Coordinates of N, CA and C in Angstrom, one line a residue:
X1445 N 0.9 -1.2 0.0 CA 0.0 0.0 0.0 C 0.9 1.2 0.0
X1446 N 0.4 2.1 -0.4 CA 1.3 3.6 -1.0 C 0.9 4.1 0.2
X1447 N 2.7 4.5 0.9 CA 2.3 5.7 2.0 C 1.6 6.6 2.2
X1448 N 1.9 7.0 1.5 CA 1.1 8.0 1.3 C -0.6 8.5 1.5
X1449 N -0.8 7.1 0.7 CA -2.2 7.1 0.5 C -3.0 7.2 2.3
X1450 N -1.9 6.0 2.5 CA -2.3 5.5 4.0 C -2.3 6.9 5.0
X1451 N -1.1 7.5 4.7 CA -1.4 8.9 5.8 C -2.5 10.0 5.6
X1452 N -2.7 9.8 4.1 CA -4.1 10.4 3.6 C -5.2 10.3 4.6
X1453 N -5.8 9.3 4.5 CA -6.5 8.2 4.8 C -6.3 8.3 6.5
X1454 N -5.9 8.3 7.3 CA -5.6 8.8 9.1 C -5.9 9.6 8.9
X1455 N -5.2 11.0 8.5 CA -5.9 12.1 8.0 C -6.8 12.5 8.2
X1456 N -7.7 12.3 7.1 CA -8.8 12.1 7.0 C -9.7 11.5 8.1
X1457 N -9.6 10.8 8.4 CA -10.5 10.5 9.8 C -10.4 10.7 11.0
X1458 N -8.8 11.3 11.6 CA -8.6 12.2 12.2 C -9.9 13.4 12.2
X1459 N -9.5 14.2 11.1 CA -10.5 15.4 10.8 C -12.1 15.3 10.7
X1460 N -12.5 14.3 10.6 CA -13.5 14.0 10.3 C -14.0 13.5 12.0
X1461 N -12.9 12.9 12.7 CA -13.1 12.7 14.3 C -14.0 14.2 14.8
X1462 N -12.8 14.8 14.4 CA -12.4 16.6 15.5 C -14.0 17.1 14.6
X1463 N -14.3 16.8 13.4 CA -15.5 17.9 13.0 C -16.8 17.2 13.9
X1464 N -16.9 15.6 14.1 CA -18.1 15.2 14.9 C -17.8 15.4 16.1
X1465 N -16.8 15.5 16.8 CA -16.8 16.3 18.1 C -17.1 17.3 18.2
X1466 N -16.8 18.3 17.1 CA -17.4 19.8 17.5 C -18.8 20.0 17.0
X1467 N -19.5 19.1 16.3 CA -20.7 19.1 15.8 C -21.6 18.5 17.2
X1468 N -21.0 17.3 18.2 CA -21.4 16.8 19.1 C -21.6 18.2 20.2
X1469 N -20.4 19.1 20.2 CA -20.5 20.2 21.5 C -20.9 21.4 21.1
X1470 N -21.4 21.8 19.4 CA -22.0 22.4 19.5 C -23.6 22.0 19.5
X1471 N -24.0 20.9 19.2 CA -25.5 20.4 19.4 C -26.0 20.6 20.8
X1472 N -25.0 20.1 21.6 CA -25.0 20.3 23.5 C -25.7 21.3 23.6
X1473 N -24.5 22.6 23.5 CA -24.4 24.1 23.6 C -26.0 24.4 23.2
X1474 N -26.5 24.4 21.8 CA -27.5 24.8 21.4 C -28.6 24.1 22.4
X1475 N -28.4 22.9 22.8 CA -29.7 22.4 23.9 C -29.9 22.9 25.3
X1476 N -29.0 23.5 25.5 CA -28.5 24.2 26.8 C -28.7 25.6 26.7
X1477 N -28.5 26.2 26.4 CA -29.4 27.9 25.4 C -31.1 27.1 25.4
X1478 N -30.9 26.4 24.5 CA -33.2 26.3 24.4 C -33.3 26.1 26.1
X1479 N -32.7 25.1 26.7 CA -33.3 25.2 28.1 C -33.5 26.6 28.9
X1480 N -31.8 27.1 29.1 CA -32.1 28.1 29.8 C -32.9 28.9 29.4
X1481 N -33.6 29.5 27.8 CA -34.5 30.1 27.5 C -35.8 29.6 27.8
X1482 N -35.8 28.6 28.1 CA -36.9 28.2 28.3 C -37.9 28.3 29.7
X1483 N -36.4 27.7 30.4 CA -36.2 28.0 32.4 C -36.4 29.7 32.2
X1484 N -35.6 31.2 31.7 CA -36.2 32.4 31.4 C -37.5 32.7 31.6
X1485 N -38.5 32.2 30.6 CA -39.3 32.5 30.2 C -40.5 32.0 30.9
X1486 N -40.2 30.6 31.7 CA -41.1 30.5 33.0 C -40.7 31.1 34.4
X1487 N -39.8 31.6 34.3 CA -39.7 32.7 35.6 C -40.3 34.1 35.6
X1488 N -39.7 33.9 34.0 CA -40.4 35.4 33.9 C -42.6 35.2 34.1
X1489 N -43.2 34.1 33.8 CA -44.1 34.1 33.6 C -44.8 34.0 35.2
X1490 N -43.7 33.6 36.0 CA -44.5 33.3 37.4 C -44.3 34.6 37.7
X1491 N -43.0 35.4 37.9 CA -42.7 36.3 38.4 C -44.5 37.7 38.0
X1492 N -44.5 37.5 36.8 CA -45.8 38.1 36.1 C -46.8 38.2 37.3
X1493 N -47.4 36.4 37.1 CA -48.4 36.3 38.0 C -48.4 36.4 39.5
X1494 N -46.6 36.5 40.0 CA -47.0 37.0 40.8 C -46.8 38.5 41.3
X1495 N -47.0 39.2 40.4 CA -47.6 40.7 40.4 C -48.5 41.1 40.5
X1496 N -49.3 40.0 39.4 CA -50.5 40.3 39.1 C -51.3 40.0 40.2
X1497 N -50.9 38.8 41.5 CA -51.5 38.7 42.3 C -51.2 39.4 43.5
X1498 N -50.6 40.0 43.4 CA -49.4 41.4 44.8 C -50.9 42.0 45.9
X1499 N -51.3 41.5 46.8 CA -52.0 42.3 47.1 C -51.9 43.6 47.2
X1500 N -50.8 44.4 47.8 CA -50.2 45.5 48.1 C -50.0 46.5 46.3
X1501 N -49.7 45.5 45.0 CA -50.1 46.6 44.5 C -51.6 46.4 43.9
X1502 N -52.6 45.8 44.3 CA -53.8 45.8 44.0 C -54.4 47.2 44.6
X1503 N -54.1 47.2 45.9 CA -54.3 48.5 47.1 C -54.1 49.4 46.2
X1504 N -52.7 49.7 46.2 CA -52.2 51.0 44.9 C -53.3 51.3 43.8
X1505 N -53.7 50.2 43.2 CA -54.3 50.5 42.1 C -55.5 51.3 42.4
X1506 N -56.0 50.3 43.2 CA -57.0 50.8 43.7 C -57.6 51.8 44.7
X1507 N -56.3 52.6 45.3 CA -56.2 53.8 46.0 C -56.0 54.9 44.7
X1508 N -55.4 54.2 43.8 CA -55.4 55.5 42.4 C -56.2 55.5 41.9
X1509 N -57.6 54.5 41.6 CA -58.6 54.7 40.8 C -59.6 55.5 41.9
X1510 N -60.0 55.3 42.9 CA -60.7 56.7 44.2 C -60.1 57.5 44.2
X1511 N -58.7 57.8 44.2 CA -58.0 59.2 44.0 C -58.9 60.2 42.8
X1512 N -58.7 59.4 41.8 CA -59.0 60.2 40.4 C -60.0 60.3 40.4
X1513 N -61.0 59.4 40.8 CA -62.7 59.6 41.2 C -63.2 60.3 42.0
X1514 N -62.4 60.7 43.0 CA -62.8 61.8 43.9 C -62.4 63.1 43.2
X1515 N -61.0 63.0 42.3 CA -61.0 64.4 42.2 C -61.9 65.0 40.9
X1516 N -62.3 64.2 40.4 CA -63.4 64.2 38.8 C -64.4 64.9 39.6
X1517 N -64.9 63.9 41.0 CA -66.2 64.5 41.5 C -66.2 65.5 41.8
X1518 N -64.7 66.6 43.0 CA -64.9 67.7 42.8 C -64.4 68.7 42.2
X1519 N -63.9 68.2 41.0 CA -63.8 69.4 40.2 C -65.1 69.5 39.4
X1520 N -66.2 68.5 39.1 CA -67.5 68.7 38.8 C -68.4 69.8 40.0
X1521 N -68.1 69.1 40.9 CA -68.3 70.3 42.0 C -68.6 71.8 41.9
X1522 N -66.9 72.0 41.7 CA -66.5 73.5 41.7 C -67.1 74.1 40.3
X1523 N -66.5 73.0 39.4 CA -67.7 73.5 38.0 C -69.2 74.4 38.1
X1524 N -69.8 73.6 39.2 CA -70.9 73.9 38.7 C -71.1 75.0 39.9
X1525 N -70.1 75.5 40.7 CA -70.0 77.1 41.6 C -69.7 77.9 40.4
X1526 N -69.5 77.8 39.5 CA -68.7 79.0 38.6 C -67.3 78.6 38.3
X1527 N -66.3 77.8 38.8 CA -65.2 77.8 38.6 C -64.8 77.1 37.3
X1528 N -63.2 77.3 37.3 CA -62.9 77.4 35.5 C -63.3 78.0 34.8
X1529 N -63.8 79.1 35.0 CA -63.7 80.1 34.0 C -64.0 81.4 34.4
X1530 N -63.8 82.8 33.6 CA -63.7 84.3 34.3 C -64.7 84.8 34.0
X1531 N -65.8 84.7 34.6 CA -67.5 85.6 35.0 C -67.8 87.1 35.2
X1532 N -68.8 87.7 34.1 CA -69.4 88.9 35.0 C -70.3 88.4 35.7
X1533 N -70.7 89.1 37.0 CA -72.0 88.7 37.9 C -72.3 90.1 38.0
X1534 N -73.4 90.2 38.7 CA -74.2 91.5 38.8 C -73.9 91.4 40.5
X1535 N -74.5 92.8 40.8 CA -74.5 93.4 42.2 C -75.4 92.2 43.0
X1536 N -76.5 91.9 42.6 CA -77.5 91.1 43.2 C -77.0 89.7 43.8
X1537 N -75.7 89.0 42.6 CA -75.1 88.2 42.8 C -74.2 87.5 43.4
X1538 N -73.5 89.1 43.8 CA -72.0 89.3 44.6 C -72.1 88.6 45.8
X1539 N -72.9 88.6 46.9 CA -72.8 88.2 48.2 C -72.7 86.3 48.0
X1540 N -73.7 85.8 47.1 CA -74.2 84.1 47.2 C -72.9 83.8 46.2
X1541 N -72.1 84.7 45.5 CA -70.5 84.0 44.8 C -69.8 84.1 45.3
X1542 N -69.3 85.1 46.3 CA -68.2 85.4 47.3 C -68.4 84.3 48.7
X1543 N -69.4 84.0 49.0 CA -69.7 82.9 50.2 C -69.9 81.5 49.5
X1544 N -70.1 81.4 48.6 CA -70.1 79.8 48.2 C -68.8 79.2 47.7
X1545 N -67.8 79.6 47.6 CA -66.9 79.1 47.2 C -65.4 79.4 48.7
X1546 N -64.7 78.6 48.6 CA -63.9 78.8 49.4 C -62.4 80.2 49.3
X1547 N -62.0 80.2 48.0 CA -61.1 80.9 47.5 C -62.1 81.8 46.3
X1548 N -61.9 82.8 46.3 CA -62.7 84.2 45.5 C -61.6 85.0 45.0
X1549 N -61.7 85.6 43.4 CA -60.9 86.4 43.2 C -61.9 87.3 42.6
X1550 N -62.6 89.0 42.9 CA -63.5 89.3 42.5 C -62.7 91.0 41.7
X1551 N -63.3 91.0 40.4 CA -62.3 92.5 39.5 C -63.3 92.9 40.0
X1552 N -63.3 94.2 40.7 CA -64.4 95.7 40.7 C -63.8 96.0 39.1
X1553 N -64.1 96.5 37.9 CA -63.7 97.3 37.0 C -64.9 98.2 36.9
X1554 N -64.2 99.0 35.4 CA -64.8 99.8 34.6 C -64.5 99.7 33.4
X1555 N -65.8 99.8 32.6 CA -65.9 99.1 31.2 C -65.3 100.2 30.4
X1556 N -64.9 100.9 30.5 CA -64.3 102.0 29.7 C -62.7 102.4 30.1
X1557 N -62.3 101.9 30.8 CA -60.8 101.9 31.6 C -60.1 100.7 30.7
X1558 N -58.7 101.5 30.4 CA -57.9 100.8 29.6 C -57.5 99.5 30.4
X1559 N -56.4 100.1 31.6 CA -56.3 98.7 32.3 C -57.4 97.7 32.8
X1560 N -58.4 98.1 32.7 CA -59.4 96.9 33.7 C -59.5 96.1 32.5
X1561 N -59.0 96.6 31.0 CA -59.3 95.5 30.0 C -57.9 94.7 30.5
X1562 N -56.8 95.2 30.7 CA -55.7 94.5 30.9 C -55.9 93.4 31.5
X1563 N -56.4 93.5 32.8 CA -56.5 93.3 33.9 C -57.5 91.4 33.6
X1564 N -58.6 92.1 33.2 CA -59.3 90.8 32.4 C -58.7 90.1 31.6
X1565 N -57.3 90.4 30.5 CA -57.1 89.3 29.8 C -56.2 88.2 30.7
X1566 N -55.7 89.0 31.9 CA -54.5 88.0 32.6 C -55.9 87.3 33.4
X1567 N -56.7 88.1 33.8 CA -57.7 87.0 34.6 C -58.3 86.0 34.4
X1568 N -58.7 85.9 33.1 CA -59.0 85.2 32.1 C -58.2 83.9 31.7
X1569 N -56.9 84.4 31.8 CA -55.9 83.5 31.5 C -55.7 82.4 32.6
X1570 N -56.0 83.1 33.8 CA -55.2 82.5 35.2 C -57.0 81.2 35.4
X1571 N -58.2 81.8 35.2 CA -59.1 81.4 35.9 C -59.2 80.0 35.4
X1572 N -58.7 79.3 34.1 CA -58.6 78.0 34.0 C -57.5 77.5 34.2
X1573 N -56.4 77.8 34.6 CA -55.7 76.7 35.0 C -55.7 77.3 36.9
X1574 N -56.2 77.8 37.4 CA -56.5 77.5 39.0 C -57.6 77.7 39.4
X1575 N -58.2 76.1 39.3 CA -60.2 75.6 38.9 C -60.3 75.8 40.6
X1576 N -59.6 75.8 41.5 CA -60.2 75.6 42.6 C -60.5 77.3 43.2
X1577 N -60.3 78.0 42.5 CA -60.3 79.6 43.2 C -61.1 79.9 42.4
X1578 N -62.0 80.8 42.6 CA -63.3 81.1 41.3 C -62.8 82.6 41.0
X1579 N -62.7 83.1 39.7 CA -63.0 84.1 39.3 C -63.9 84.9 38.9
X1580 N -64.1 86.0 39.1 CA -65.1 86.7 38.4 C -64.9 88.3 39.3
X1581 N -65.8 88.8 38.1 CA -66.0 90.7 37.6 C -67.3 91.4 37.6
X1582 N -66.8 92.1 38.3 CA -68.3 93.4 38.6 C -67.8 94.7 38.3
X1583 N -69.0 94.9 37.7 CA -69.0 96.6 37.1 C -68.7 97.8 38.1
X1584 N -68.0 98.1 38.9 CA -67.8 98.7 40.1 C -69.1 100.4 39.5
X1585 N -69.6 100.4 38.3 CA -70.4 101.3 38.2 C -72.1 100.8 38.3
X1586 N -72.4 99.7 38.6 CA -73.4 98.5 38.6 C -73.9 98.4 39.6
X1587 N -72.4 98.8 40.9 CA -72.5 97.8 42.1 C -72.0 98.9 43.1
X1588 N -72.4 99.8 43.3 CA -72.3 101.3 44.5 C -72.4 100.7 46.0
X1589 N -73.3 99.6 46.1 CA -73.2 99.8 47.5 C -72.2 98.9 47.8
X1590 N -71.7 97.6 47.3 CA -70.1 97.2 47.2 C -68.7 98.0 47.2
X1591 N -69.0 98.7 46.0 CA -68.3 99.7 46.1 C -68.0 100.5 47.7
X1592 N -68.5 101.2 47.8 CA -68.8 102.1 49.1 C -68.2 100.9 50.1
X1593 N -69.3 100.3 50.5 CA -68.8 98.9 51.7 C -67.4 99.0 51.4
X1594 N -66.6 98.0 50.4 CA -65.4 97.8 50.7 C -64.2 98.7 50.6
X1595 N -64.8 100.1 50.3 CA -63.8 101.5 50.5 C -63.2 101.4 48.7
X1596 N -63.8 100.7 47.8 CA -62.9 100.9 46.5 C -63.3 102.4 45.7
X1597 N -61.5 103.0 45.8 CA -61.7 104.3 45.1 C -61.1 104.3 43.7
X1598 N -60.2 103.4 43.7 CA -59.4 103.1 42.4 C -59.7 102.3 41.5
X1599 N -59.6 102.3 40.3 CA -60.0 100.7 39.2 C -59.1 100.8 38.4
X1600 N -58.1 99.4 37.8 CA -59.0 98.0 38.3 C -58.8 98.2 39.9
X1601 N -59.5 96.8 40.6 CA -59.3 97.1 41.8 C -59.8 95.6 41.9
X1602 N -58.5 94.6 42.2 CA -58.8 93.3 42.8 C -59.3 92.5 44.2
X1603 N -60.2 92.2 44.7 CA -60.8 92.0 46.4 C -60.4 90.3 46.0
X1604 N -59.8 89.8 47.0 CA -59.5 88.4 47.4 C -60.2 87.8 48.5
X1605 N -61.4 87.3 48.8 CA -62.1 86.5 49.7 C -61.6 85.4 50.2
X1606 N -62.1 84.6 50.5 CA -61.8 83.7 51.5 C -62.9 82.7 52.5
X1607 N -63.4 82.2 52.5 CA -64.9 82.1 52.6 C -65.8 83.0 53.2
X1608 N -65.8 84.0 52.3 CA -66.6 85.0 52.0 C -66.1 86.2 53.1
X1609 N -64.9 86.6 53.5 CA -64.3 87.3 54.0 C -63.4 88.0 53.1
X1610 N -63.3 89.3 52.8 CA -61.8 90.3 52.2 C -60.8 90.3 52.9
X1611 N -60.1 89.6 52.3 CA -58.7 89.5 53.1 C -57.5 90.1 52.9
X1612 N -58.0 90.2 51.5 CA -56.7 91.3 50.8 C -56.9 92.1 49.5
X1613 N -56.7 93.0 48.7 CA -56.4 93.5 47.6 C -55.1 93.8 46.8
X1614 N -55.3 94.1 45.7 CA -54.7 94.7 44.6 C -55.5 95.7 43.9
X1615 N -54.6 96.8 44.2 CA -55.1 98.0 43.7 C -54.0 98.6 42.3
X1616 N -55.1 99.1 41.0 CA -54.3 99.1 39.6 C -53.1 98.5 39.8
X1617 N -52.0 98.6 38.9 CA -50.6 97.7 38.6 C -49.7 98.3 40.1
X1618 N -49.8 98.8 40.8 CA -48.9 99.3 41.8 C -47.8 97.9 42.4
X1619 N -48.0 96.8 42.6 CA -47.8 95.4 43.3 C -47.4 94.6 41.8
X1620 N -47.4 94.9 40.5 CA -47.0 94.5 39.6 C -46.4 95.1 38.5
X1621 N -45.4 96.2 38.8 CA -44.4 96.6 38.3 C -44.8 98.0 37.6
X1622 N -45.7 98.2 38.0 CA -46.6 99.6 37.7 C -46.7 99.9 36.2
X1623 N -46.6 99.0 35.3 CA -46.6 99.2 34.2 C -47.6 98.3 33.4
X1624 N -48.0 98.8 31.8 CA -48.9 97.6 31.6 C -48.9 96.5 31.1
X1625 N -47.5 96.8 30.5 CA -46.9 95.1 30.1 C -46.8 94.3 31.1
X1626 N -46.9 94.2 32.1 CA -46.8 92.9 33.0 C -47.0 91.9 32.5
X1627 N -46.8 90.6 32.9 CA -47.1 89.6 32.4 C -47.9 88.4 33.1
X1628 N -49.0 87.9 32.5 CA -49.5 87.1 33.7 C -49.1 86.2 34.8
X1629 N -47.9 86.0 34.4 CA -46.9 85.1 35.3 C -46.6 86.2 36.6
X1630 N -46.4 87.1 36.3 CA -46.4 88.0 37.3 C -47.6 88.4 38.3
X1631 N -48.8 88.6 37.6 CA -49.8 88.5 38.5 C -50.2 87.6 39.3
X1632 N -49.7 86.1 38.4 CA -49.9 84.8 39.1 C -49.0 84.5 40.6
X1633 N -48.3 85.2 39.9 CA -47.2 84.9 41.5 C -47.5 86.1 42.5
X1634 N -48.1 87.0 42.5 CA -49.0 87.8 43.6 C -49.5 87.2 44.2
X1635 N -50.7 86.6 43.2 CA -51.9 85.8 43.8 C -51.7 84.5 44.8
X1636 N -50.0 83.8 44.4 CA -49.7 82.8 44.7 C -48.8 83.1 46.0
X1637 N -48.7 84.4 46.4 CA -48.0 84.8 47.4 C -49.2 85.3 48.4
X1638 N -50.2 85.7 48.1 CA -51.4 85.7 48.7 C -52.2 84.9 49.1
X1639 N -51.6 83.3 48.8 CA -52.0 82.3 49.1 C -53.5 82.3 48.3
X1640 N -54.3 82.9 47.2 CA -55.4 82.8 47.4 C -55.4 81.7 45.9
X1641 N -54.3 81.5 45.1 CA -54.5 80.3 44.4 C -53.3 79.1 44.5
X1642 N -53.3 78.4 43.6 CA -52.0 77.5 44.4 C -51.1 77.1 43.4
X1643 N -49.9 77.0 43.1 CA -49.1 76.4 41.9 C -49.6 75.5 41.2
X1644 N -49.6 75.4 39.9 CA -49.6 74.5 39.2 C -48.6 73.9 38.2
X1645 N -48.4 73.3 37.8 CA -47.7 72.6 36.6 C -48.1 73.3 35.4
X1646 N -47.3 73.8 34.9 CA -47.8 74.5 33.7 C -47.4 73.4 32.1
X1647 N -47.6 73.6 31.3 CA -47.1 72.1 30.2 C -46.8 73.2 29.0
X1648 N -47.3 73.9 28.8 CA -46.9 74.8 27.8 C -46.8 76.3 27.9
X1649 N -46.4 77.6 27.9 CA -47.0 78.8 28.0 C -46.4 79.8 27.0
X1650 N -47.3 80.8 26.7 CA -46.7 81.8 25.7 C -45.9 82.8 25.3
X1651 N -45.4 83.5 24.8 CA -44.8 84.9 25.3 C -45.3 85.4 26.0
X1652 N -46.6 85.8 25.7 CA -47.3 86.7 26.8 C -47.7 86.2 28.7
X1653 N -47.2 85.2 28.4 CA -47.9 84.9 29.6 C -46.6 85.2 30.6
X1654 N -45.3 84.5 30.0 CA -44.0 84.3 30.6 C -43.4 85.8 30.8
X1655 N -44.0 86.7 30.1 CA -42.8 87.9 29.9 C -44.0 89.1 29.7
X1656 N -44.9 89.4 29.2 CA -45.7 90.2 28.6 C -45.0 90.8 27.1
X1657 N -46.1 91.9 26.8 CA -45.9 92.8 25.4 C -46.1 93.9 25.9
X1658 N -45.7 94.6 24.7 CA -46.2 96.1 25.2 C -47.6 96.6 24.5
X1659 N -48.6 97.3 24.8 CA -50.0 97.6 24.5 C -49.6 98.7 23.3
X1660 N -50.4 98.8 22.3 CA -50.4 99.7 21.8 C -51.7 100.3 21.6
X1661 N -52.6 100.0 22.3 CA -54.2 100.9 22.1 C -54.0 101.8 23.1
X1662 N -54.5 102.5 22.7 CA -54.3 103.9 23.5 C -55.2 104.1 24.7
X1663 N -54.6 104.6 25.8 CA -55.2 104.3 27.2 C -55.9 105.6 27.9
X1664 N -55.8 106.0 28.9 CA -56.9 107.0 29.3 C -55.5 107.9 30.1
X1665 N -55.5 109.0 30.3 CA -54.5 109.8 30.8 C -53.9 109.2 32.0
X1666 N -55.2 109.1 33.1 CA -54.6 108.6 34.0 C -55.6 107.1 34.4
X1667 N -54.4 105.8 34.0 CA -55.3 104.6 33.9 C -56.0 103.9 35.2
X1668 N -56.0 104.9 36.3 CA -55.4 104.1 37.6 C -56.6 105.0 38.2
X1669 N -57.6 106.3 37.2 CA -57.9 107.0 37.6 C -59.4 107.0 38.4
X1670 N -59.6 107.3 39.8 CA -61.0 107.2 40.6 C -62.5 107.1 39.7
X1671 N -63.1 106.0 40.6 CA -64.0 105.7 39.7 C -65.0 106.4 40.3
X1672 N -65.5 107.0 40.9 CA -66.1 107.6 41.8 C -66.9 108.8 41.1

């Protein structure tokens, strides 16, 4: 027999050994991967159920679903006091809106007064996103014996209640940089230092709200001037 051929031939079976051994340890390997993914994927499945069975976050859940349900209820509530949104009322009205709500923001204006328009667009602005304070506006020329009662000589002229107590005011821009660009962020942090509304989370806001503009409709000599 040709040497050759013969060492061929070892060779060859040699190699052909080493390839079914590595064909043997990699078949292993691969059965050992499916298990452990397999052992994975039932842990992960108990682990699931037992979440799903957690008494403690059942509680959670269900302390968050009364949370939200209570607060639906009263913000339906306050809805239907007037709040979320910036109201005229009449003189007639003034006493049963200032006592039925807990926090009151009430404009004495004048419908002809440059700032008391000012004054309304920031009110306006503020009265939906702080639902729990009610806002609203009276014709301080409508409402004389208000007037008189609470000593208001100037307009605009802000009265802050409290269940149905004055507790404080803002009289024209004096407390907000005496000018009329203010910006409602600025008013809002008065009010928020007066404790009569409360912070909120804001999610988006505008130029005007963050910084103000400047007015260019023409105003009254003196804007601040006795309504009397």
């Amino acid at each position: 027999m040709d040497p050759n051929s013969v060492k061929s031939t070892l060779s060859n079976l040699a190699f052909g050994n080493v390839m079914a051994a590595a064909a043997r340890d990699y078949q292993k390997e691969l059965l050992a991967q499916g298990k452990a993914q397999a052992s994975s994927s039932v842990n992960q499945e108990v682990d699931l159920d037992e979440l799903m069975d957690d008494p403690e976050l059942e509680k959670l859940h269900a302390d968050r679903i009364a949370a939200l349900k209570k607060e639906a209820e009263k913000r339906q509530e306050l809805k239907m006091q007037g709040h979320g949104e910036y109201r005229e009322i009449t003189e007639a009205d003034f006493l049963g809106e200032v006592t039925g709500s807990d926090k009151v923001i009430c404009h004495f204006y004048h419908r002809e007064f440059y700032r008391c328009k000012i004054m309304d667009k920031h009110l306006k602005a503020l009265a939906s996103r702080h639902f729990t304070t009610k806002f609203i506006k009276l014709d301080a020329e409508n409402a004389p014996f208000f007037v008189t009662k609470l000593g208001i000589k100037t307009l605009p002229c802000i009265i802050l209640f409290r269940k149905g107590v004055a507790t404080d005011r803002l009289v024209g821009f004096q407390d907000l940089g005496g000018k009329d660009d203010f910006s409602t962020r600025t008013l809002e942090i008065f009010l928020l230092k007066k404790g009569i509304i409360d912070e909120n989370k804001r999610e988006e806001e505008d130029d005007d709200y963050l910084e103000g503009k400047q007015r260019t409709v023409r105003s009254s000599v003196n804007p601040d001037s006795d309504s009397d």
